[in-house]
Coordinates of N, CA, C and O in Angstrom, one line a residue:
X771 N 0.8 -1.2 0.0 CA 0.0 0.0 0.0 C 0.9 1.3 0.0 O 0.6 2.2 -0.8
X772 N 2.0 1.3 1.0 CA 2.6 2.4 1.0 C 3.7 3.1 -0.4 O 4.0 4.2 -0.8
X773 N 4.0 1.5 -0.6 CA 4.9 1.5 -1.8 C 4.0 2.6 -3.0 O 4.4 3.6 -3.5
X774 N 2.5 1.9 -3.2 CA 1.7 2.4 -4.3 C 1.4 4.0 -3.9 O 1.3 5.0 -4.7
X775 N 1.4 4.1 -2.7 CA 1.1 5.9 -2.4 C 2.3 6.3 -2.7 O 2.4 6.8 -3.8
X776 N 3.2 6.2 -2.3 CA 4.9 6.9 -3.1 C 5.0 6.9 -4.0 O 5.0 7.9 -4.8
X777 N 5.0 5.7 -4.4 CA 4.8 5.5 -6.5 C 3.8 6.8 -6.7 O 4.4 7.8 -6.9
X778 N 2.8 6.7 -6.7 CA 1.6 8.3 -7.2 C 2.3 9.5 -6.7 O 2.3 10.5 -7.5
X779 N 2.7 9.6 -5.7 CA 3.2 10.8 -5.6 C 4.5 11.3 -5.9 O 4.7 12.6 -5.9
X780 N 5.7 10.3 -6.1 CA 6.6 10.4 -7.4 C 6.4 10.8 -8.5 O 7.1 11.8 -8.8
X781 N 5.6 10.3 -9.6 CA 4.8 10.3 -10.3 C 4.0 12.0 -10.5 O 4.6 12.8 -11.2
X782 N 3.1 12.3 -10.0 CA 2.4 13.3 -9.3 C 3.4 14.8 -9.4 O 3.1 15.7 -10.2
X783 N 4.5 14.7 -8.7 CA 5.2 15.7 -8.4 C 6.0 16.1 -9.7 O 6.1 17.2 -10.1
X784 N 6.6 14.7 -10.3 CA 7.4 14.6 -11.5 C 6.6 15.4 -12.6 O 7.3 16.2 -13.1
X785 N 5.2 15.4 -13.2 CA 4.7 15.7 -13.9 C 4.4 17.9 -13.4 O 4.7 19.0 -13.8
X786 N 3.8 17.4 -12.6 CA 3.7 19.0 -11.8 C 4.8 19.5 -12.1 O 4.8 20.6 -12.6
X787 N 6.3 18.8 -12.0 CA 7.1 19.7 -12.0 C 7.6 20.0 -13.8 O 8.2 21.0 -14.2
X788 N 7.0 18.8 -14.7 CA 7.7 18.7 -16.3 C 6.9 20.0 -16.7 O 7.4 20.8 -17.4
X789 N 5.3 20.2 -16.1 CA 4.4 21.1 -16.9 C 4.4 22.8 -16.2 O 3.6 23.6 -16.6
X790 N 5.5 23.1 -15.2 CA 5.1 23.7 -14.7 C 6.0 25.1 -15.7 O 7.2 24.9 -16.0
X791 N 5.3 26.6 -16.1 CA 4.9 27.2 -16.7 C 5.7 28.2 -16.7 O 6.2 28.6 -17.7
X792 N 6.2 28.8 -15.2 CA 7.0 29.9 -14.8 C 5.9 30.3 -13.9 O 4.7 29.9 -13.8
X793 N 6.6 31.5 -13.2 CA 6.1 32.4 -12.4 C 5.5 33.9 -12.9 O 5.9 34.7 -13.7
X794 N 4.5 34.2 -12.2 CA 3.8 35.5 -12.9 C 5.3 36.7 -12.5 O 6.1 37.3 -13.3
X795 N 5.3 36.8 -11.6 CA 6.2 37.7 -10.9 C 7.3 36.4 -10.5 O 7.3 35.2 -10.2
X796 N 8.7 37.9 -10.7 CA 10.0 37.3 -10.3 C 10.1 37.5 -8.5 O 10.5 36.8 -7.6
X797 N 9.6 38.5 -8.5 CA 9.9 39.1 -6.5 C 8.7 40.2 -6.7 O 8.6 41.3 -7.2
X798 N 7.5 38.9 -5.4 CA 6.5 39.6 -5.2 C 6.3 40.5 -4.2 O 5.4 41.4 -4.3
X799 N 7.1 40.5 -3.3 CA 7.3 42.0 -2.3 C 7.5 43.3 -3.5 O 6.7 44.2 -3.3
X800 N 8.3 43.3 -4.6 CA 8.4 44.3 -4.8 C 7.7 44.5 -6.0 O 8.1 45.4 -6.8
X801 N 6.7 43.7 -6.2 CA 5.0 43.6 -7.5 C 4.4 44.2 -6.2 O 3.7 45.2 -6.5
X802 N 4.4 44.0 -5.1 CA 3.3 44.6 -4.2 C 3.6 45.8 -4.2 O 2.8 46.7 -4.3
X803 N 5.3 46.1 -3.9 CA 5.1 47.5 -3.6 C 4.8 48.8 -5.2 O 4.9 50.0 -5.2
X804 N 4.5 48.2 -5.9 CA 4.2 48.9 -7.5 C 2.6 48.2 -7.8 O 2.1 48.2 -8.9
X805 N 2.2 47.8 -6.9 CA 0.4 47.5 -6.6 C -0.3 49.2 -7.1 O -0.9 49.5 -8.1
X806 N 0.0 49.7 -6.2 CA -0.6 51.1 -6.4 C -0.4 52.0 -7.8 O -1.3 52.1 -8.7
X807 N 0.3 52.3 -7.9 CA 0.9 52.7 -9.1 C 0.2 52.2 -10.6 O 0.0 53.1 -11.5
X808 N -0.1 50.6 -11.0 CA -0.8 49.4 -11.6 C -2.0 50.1 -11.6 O -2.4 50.7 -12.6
X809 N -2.5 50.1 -10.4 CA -4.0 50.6 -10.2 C -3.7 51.8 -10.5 O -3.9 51.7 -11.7
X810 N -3.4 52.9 -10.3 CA -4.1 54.2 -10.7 C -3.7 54.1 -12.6 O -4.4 54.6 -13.4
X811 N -2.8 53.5 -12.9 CA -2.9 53.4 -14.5 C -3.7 52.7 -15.1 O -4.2 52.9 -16.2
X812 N -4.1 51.6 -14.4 CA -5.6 51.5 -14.9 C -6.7 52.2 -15.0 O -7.6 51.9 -15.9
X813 N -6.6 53.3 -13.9 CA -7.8 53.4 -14.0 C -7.7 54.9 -14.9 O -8.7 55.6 -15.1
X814 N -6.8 54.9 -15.1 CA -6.4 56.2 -15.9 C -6.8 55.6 -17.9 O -7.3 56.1 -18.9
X815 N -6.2 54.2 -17.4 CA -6.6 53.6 -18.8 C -7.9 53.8 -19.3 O -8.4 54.1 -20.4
X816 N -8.3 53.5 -18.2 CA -10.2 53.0 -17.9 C -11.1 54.6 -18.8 O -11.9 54.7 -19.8
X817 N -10.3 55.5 -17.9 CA -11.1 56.7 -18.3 C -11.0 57.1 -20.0 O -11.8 58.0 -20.5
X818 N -10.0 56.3 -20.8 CA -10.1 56.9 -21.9 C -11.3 55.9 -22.9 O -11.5 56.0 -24.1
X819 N -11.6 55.3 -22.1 CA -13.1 55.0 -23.1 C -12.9 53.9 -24.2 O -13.8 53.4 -24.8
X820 N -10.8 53.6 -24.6 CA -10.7 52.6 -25.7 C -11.3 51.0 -25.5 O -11.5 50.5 -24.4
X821 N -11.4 50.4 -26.6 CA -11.9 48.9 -26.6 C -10.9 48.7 -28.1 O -10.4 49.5 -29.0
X822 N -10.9 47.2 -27.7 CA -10.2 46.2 -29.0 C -11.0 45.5 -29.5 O -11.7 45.0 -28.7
X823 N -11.6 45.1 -31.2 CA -11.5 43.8 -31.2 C -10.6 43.4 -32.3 O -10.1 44.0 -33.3
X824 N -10.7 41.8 -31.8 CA -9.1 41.2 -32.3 C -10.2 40.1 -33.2 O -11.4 39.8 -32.9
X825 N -9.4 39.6 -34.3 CA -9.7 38.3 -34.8 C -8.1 38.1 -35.6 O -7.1 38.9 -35.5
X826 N -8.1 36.8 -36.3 CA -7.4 36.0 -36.5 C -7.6 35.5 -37.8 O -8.3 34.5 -38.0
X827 N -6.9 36.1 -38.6 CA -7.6 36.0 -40.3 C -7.4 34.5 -40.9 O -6.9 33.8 -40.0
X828 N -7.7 33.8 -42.2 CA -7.1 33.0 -42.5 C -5.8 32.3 -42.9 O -5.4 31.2 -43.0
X829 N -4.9 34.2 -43.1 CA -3.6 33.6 -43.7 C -3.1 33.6 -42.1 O -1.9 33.7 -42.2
X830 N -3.4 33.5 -40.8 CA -2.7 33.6 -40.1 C -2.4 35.4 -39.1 O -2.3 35.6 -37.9
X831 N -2.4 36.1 -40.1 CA -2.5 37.9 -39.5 C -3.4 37.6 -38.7 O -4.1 36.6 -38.8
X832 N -3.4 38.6 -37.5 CA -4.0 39.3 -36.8 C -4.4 40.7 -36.8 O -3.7 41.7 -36.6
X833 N -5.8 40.7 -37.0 CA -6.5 42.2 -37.3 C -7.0 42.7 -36.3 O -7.4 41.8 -35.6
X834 N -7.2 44.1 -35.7 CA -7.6 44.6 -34.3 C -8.0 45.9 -35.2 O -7.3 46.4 -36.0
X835 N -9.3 46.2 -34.8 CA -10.3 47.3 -34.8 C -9.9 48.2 -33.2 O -10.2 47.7 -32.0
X836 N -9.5 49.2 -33.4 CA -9.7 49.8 -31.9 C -10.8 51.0 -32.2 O -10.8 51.8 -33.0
X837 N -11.6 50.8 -31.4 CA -12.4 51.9 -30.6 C -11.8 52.9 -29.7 O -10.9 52.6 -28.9
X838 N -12.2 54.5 -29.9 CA -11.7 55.3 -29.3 C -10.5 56.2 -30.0 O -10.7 57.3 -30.3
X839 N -9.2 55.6 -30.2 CA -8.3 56.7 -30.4 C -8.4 57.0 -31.5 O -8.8 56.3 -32.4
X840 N -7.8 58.4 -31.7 CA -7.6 59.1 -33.1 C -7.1 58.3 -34.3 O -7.4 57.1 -34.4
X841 N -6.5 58.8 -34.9 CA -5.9 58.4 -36.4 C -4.1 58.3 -35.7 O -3.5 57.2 -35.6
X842 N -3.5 59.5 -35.3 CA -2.3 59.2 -34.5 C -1.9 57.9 -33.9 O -0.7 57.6 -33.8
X843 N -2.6 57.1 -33.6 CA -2.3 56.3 -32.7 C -1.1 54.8 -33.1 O -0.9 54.4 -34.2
X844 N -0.5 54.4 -31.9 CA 0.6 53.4 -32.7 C 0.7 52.0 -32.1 O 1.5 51.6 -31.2
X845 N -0.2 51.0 -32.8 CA -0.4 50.1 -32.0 C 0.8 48.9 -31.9 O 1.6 48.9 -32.8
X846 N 0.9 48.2 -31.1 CA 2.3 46.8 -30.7 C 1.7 46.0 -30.2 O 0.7 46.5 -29.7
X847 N 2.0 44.6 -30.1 CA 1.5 43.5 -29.7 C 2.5 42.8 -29.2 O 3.6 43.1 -29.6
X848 N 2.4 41.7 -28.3 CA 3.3 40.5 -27.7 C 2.7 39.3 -27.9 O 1.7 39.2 -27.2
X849 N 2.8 38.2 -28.5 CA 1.9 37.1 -28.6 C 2.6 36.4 -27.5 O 3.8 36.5 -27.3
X850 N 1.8 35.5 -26.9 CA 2.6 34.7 -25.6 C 1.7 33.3 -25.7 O 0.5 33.3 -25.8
X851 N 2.4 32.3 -25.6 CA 1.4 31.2 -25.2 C 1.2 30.9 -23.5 O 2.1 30.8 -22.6
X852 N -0.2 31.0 -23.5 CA -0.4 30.9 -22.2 C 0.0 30.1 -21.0 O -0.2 30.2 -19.8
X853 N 0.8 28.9 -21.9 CA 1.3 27.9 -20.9 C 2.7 28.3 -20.5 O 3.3 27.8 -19.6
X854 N 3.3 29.4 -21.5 CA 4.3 29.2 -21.8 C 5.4 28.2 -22.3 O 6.6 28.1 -22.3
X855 N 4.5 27.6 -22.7 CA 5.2 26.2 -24.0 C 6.1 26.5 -25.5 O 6.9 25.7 -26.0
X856 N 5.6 27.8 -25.8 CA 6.1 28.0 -26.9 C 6.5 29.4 -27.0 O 5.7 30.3 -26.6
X857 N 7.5 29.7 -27.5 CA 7.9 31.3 -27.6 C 7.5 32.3 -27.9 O 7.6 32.3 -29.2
X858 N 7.1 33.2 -27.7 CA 6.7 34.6 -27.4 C 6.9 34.8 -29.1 O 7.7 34.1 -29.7
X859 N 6.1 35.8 -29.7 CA 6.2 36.5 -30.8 C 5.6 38.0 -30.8 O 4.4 38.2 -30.7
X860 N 6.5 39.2 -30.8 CA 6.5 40.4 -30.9 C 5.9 40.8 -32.4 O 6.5 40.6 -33.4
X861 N 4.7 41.4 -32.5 CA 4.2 41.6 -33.5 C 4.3 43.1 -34.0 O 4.8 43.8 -33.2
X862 N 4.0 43.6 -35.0 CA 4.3 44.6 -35.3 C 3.0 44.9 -36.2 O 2.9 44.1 -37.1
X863 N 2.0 46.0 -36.3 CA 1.1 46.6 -37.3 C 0.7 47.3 -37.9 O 0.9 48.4 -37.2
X864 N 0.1 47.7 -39.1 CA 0.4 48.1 -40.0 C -1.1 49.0 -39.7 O -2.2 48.4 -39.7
X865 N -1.0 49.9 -39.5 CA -3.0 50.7 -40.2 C -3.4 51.0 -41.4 O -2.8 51.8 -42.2
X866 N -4.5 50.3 -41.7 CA -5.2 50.0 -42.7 C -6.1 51.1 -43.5 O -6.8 51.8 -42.7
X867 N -6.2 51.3 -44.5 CA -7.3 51.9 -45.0 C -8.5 52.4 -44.3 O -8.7 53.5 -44.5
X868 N -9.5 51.6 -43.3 CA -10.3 51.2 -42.8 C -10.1 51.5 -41.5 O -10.9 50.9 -40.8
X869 N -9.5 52.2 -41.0 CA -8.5 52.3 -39.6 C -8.5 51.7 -38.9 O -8.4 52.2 -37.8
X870 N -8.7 50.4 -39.0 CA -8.3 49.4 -38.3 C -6.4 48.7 -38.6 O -5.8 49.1 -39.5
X871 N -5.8 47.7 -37.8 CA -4.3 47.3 -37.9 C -4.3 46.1 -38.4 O -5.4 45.4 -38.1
X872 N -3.4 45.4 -39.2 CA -3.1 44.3 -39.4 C -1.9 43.9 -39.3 O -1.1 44.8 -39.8
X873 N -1.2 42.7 -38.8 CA -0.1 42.6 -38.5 C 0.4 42.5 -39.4 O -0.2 42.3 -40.5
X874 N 1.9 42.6 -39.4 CA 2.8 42.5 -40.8 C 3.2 40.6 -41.2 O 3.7 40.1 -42.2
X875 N 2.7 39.9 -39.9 CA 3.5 38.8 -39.8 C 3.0 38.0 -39.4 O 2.6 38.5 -38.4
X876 N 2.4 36.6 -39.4 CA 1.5 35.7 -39.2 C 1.4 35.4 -38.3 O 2.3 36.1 -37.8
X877 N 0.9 34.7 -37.4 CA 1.1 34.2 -35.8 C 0.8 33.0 -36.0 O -0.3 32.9 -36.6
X878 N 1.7 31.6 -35.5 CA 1.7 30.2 -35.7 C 0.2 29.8 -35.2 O -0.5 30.5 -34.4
X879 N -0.3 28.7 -35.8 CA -1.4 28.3 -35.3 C -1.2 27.7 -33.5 O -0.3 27.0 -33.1
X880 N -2.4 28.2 -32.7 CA -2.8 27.8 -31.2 C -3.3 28.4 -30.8 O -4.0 29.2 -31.5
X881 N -3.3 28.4 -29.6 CA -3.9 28.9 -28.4 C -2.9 30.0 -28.2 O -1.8 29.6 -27.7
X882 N -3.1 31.7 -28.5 CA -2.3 32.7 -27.7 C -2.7 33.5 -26.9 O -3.8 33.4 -26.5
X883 N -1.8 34.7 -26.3 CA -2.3 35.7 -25.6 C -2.2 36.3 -26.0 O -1.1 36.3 -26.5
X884 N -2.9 37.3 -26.2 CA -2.2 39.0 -26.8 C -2.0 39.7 -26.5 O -3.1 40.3 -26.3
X885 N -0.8 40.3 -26.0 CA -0.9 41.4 -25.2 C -0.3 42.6 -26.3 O 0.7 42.5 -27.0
X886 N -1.8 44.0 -26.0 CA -1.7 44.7 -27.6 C -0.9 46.2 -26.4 O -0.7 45.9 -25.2
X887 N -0.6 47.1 -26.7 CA -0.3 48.4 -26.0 C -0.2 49.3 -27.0 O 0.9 49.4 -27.6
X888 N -1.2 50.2 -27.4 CA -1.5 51.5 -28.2 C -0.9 52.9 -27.2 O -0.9 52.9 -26.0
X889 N -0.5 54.0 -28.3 CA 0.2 54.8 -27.3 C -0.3 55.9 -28.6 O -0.2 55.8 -29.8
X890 N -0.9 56.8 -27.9 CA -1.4 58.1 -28.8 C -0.7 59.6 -27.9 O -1.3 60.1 -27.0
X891 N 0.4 60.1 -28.3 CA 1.1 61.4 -27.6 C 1.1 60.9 -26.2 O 1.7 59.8 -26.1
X892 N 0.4 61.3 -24.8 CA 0.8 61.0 -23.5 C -0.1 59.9 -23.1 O 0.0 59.5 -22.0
X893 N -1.2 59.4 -24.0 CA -2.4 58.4 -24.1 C -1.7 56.9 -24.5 O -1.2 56.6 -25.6
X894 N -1.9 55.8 -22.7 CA -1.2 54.2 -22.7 C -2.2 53.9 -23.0 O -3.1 54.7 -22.7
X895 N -2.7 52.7 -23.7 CA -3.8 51.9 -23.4 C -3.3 50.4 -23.4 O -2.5 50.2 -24.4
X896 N -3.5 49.7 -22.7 CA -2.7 48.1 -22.9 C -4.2 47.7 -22.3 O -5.1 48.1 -21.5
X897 N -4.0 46.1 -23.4 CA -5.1 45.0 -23.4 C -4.6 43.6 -23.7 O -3.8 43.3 -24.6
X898 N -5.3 42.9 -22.9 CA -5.0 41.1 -22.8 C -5.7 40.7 -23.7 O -6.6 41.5 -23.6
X899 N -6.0 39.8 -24.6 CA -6.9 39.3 -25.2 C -6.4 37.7 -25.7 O -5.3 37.2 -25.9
X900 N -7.4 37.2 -25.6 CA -7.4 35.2 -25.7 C -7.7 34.8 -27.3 O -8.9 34.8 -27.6
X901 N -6.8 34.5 -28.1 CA -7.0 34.1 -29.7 C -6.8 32.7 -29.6 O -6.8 32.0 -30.6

């Protein structure tokens, strides 16, 4: 019996440890002490009224419609797989006729994150989104 509970929890631990992803934060004392700061840029974000939406064309691009900012505006993206399984891809986009962005560069087929950050003169806006 005891043998079989060690065995599982060998097992158990071994796998927990093959899948395990990274950490959100390197040193969370000093994520807490930049807590405040986080929040009021949100909420500074908040106030400017922008929204995304993202799709995922057939060749692969990624297209984002933003709501809210002017014509100025300069959008970037980070593609991240959520497990961190697969390497990050820095995107880069192009504005469209249509004033919407399309990326210059395809994004491998899966499961990503996107993290987009538009910057209009002293106007941040950053957004997560699940493709």
């Amino acid at each position: 019996f005891f043998g079989v509970v060690v065995a599982v929890n060998f097992t158990m631990a071994g796998l927990a440890i093959g899948t395990f992803g990274g950490t959100v934060v390197d040193n969370s004392y000093v994520a807490s002490q930049r807590f405040n700061g986080w929040l009021a840029a949100t909420e500074t974000q908040g106030e400017l009224g922008w929204s995304a939406v993202v799709n995922r064309r057939a060749d692969g691009r990624v297209a984002v419609r933003l709501d809210g900012p002017g014509a100025a505006v300069v959008l970037a993206g980070q593609a991240r797989h959520p497990l961190g399984q697969a390497a990050g891809h820095a995107l880069a986009f192009e504005r469209q006729d249509d004033a919407s962005f399309l990326s210059t560069a395809p994004l491998p087929e899966g499961r990503w994150t996107l993290r987009l950050l538009a910057d209009q003169g002293s106007a941040h806006w950053r957004s997560e989104v699940g493709l």
